One Martini backbone bead per residue (centre of mass of N, CA, C, O) as a GRO file, in nm:
protein
  229
    1UNK     BB    1   5.589  12.451   9.756
    2UNK     BB    2   5.324  12.470   9.933
    3UNK     BB    3   5.198  12.478  10.242
    4UNK     BB    4   5.057  12.201  10.231
    5UNK     BB    5   5.306  12.046  10.135
    6UNK     BB    6   5.479  12.113  10.382
    7UNK     BB    7   5.302  11.975  10.592
    8UNK     BB    8   5.319  11.690  10.468
    9UNK     BB    9   5.627  11.659  10.476
   10UNK     BB   10   5.665  11.680  10.790
   11UNK     BB   11   5.470  11.453  10.866
   12UNK     BB   12   5.631  11.228  10.725
   13UNK     BB   13   5.905  11.274  10.867
   14UNK     BB   14   5.804  11.206  11.162
   15UNK     BB   15   5.781  10.890  11.115
   16UNK     BB   16   6.089  10.825  11.163
   17UNK     BB   17   6.035  10.844  11.498
   18UNK     BB   18   5.854  10.588  11.470
   19UNK     BB   19   5.776  10.304  11.673
   20UNK     BB   20   5.720  10.041  11.815
   21UNK     BB   21   5.574  10.070  12.120
   22UNK     BB   22   5.427  10.359  12.125
   23UNK     BB   23   5.371  10.670  12.284
   24UNK     BB   24   5.168  10.940  12.148
   25UNK     BB   25   5.154  11.273  12.112
   26UNK     BB   26   4.864  11.450  11.995
   27UNK     BB   27   4.819  11.715  11.829
   28UNK     BB   28   4.705  12.040  11.720
   29UNK     BB   29   4.601  12.075  11.389
   30UNK     BB   30   4.676  12.071  11.052
   31UNK     BB   31   4.953  11.926  11.059
   32UNK     BB   32   4.882  11.698  11.264
   33UNK     BB   33   4.659  11.576  11.092
   34UNK     BB   34   4.852  11.450  10.888
   35UNK     BB   35   5.002  11.271  11.086
   36UNK     BB   36   4.760  11.098  11.169
   37UNK     BB   37   4.701  10.993  10.888
   38UNK     BB   38   4.986  10.862  10.832
   39UNK     BB   39   4.988  10.682  11.081
   40UNK     BB   40   4.744  10.513  11.003
   41UNK     BB   41   4.862  10.391  10.745
   42UNK     BB   42   5.086  10.233  10.889
   43UNK     BB   43   4.900  10.063  11.065
   44UNK     BB   44   4.723   9.933  10.838
   45UNK     BB   45   4.992   9.802  10.698
   46UNK     BB   46   5.184   9.696  10.945
   47UNK     BB   47   5.439   9.902  11.007
   48UNK     BB   48   5.283   9.946  11.283
   49UNK     BB   49   5.292   9.858  11.637
   50UNK     BB   50   5.170   9.938  11.929
   51UNK     BB   51   4.995  10.209  11.906
   52UNK     BB   52   4.953  10.514  12.107
   53UNK     BB   53   4.732  10.787  12.166
   54UNK     BB   54   4.764  11.123  12.310
   55UNK     BB   55   4.545  11.365  12.324
   56UNK     BB   56   4.512  11.736  12.328
   57UNK     BB   57   4.218  11.700  12.195
   58UNK     BB   58   3.926  11.658  12.036
   59UNK     BB   59   4.038  11.677  11.755
   60UNK     BB   60   4.256  11.455  11.788
   61UNK     BB   61   4.065  11.231  11.885
   62UNK     BB   62   3.872  11.220  11.643
   63UNK     BB   63   4.083  11.167  11.425
   64UNK     BB   64   4.200  10.908  11.542
   65UNK     BB   65   3.934  10.748  11.539
   66UNK     BB   66   3.874  10.777  11.234
   67UNK     BB   67   4.173  10.642  11.157
   68UNK     BB   68   4.249  10.410  11.382
   69UNK     BB   69   4.386  10.529  11.635
   70UNK     BB   70   4.480  10.448  11.928
   71UNK     BB   71   4.330  10.560  12.238
   72UNK     BB   72   4.454  10.742  12.523
   73UNK     BB   73   4.500  10.852  12.833
   74UNK     BB   74   4.714  11.000  13.047
   75UNK     BB   75   4.627  10.804  13.299
   76UNK     BB   76   4.714  10.526  13.123
   77UNK     BB   77   5.015  10.623  13.134
   78UNK     BB   78   5.365  10.632  13.215
   79UNK     BB   79   5.453  10.729  12.916
   80UNK     BB   80   5.599  10.948  12.664
   81UNK     BB   81   5.786  10.920  12.388
   82UNK     BB   82   5.620  11.102  12.169
   83UNK     BB   83   5.568  11.433  12.046
   84UNK     BB   84   5.330  11.589  11.810
   85UNK     BB   85   5.348  11.928  11.680
   86UNK     BB   86   5.278  12.248  11.644
   87UNK     BB   87   5.327  12.605  11.550
   88UNK     BB   88   5.331  12.967  11.539
   89UNK     BB   89   5.629  12.990  11.663
   90UNK     BB   90   5.995  13.006  11.586
   91UNK     BB   91   6.293  13.036  11.720
   92UNK     BB   92   6.639  12.992  11.712
   93UNK     BB   93   6.596  12.829  12.011
   94UNK     BB   94   6.310  12.672  11.999
   95UNK     BB   95   6.102  12.858  12.074
   96UNK     BB   96   5.747  12.894  12.152
   97UNK     BB   97   5.425  12.948  11.997
   98UNK     BB   98   5.105  12.850  12.129
   99UNK     BB   99   4.724  12.837  12.084
  100UNK     BB  100   4.521  12.890  11.842
  101UNK     BB  101   4.345  12.621  11.931
  102UNK     BB  102   4.303  12.627  12.256
  103UNK     BB  103   4.520  12.368  12.365
  104UNK     BB  104   4.771  12.446  12.554
  105UNK     BB  105   4.750  12.292  12.823
  106UNK     BB  106   4.758  11.995  12.722
  107UNK     BB  107   5.004  12.026  12.549
  108UNK     BB  108   5.201  12.092  12.781
  109UNK     BB  109   5.160  11.844  12.954
  110UNK     BB  110   5.246  11.635  12.734
  111UNK     BB  111   5.518  11.764  12.613
  112UNK     BB  112   5.680  11.773  12.886
  113UNK     BB  113   5.654  11.436  12.908
  114UNK     BB  114   5.824  11.385  12.670
  115UNK     BB  115   6.102  11.245  12.544
  116UNK     BB  116   6.006  11.364  12.257
  117UNK     BB  117   5.980  11.682  12.081
  118UNK     BB  118   5.795  11.742  11.783
  119UNK     BB  119   5.801  11.999  11.536
  120UNK     BB  120   5.557  12.130  11.299
  121UNK     BB  121   5.651  12.339  11.016
  122UNK     BB  122   5.657  12.615  10.833
  123UNK     BB  123   5.856  12.881  10.726
  124UNK     BB  124   5.649  13.109  10.838
  125UNK     BB  125   5.716  13.035  11.159
  126UNK     BB  126   5.975  13.183  11.144
  127UNK     BB  127   6.164  13.376  11.387
  128UNK     BB  128   6.361  13.604  11.567
  129UNK     BB  129   6.113  13.647  11.772
  130UNK     BB  130   5.886  13.647  11.998
  131UNK     BB  131   5.604  13.820  11.877
  132UNK     BB  132   5.643  13.917  11.580
  133UNK     BB  133   5.339  13.803  11.484
  134UNK     BB  134   5.228  13.667  11.749
  135UNK     BB  135   5.042  13.607  12.003
  136UNK     BB  136   4.980  13.522  12.338
  137UNK     BB  137   4.823  13.271  12.470
  138UNK     BB  138   4.576  13.285  12.747
  139UNK     BB  139   4.458  13.094  13.000
  140UNK     BB  140   4.148  13.173  13.176
  141UNK     BB  141   3.954  13.249  13.418
  142UNK     BB  142   3.658  13.399  13.369
  143UNK     BB  143   3.647  13.588  13.634
  144UNK     BB  144   3.960  13.714  13.550
  145UNK     BB  145   3.994  13.860  13.272
  146UNK     BB  146   3.993  14.165  13.341
  147UNK     BB  147   4.226  14.165  13.548
  148UNK     BB  148   4.437  14.052  13.346
  149UNK     BB  149   4.433  14.279  13.145
  150UNK     BB  150   4.543  14.486  13.349
  151UNK     BB  151   4.807  14.333  13.414
  152UNK     BB  152   4.921  14.337  13.113
  153UNK     BB  153   4.978  14.648  13.099
  154UNK     BB  154   5.254  14.634  13.247
  155UNK     BB  155   5.383  14.493  12.972
  156UNK     BB  156   5.276  14.644  12.717
  157UNK     BB  157   5.021  14.492  12.621
  158UNK     BB  158   4.814  14.375  12.361
  159UNK     BB  159   4.499  14.291  12.491
  160UNK     BB  160   4.250  14.023  12.428
  161UNK     BB  161   3.955  13.878  12.394
  162UNK     BB  162   3.858  13.590  12.256
  163UNK     BB  163   3.643  13.547  11.988
  164UNK     BB  164   3.399  13.402  11.834
  165UNK     BB  165   3.296  13.299  11.498
  166UNK     BB  166   3.045  13.064  11.555
  167UNK     BB  167   2.985  13.242  11.814
  168UNK     BB  168   2.881  13.385  12.089
  169UNK     BB  169   3.135  13.523  12.221
  170UNK     BB  170   3.371  13.363  12.373
  171UNK     BB  171   3.614  13.155  12.388
  172UNK     BB  172   3.596  12.806  12.485
  173UNK     BB  173   3.747  12.577  12.639
  174UNK     BB  174   3.779  12.243  12.739
  175UNK     BB  175   3.805  12.375  13.048
  176UNK     BB  176   3.613  12.644  13.063
  177UNK     BB  177   3.779  12.877  12.935
  178UNK     BB  178   3.960  13.153  12.848
  179UNK     BB  179   4.108  13.373  12.590
  180UNK     BB  180   4.408  13.556  12.576
  181UNK     BB  181   4.559  13.796  12.361
  182UNK     BB  182   4.916  13.878  12.371
  183UNK     BB  183   5.099  14.164  12.255
  184UNK     BB  184   5.429  14.190  12.240
  185UNK     BB  185   5.699  14.357  12.139
  186UNK     BB  186   5.919  14.166  12.298
  187UNK     BB  187   6.082  13.851  12.366
  188UNK     BB  188   6.378  13.799  12.532
  189UNK     BB  189   6.269  13.588  12.775
  190UNK     BB  190   6.078  13.319  12.755
  191UNK     BB  191   6.103  13.174  13.030
  192UNK     BB  192   6.045  13.415  13.212
  193UNK     BB  193   5.768  13.484  13.086
  194UNK     BB  194   5.627  13.217  13.135
  195UNK     BB  195   5.646  13.229  13.445
  196UNK     BB  196   5.522  13.512  13.498
  197UNK     BB  197   5.239  13.464  13.377
  198UNK     BB  198   5.173  13.216  13.580
  199UNK     BB  199   5.157  13.420  13.843
  200UNK     BB  200   4.889  13.513  13.760
  201UNK     BB  201   4.596  13.538  13.883
  202UNK     BB  202   4.394  13.312  13.674
  203UNK     BB  203   4.613  13.166  13.535
  204UNK     BB  204   4.662  12.861  13.377
  205UNK     BB  205   4.803  12.923  13.085
  206UNK     BB  206   5.063  12.953  12.835
  207UNK     BB  207   5.207  12.984  12.488
  208UNK     BB  208   5.488  12.940  12.609
  209UNK     BB  209   5.760  12.722  12.480
  210UNK     BB  210   6.031  12.669  12.669
  211UNK     BB  211   6.269  12.442  12.652
  212UNK     BB  212   6.124  12.173  12.473
  213UNK     BB  213   6.222  12.143  12.197
  214UNK     BB  214   6.406  11.906  12.006
  215UNK     BB  215   6.246  11.909  11.722
  216UNK     BB  216   6.243  12.084  11.401
  217UNK     BB  217   6.024  12.069  11.127
  218UNK     BB  218   6.078  12.230  10.808
  219UNK     BB  219   5.893  12.362  10.558
  220UNK     BB  220   6.009  12.401  10.227
  221UNK     BB  221   6.066  12.453   9.893
  222UNK     BB  222   6.321  12.237   9.915
  223UNK     BB  223   6.213  12.111  10.191
  224UNK     BB  224   6.329  11.951  10.478
  225UNK     BB  225   6.414  12.099  10.784
  226UNK     BB  226   6.646  12.054  11.055
  227UNK     BB  227   6.604  12.125  11.404
  228UNK     BB  228   6.825  12.139  11.695
  229UNK     BB  229   6.921  12.149  12.034
   0.00000   0.00000   0.00000
């Protein structure tokens, strides 16, 4: 299977965990987009009923609406049964780096509140340690970005403000903030680093998701592999 086939395979596998009368956190990104599409097909066929999605971004909300998946906001639900999302890196202990889509803050809010958090990745996202391939996205208040870059130098991180590709200037999140991408040499203790980064004044949230994933479905050339905490 190529990478797109792997994404589709894990998206379909995730449907095994979805039942009637569920509230589902809908993640952001290309793999989760397949999940939303396949979820819609189940709903349209009458194989799933009373399903409601809580989107983590405008992208997820627009896709869900286009495919006919009922959408509700976080403040309209008492609980989230299952959250399904992708990741940029997954280490052997199921710690994650997320946020290349710049939706990390709402993703973390929703996914930390889910009864079960299912992560969908292809095998290229598996790493020996976090930051092996990808930087850590950090959402910051615009007025503080330069000061935070200086603060990150204490960690010996190679950090830069993320710039837009189809717009002039920096990427602006749906919360009106900037994104800094910080490449650390190696993250030995993801939970400690996640907490420490969030103590920097001006940081809204960071893309380390430690001790949160319950199940990781990995698309490989041989099929779907399941990793569990």
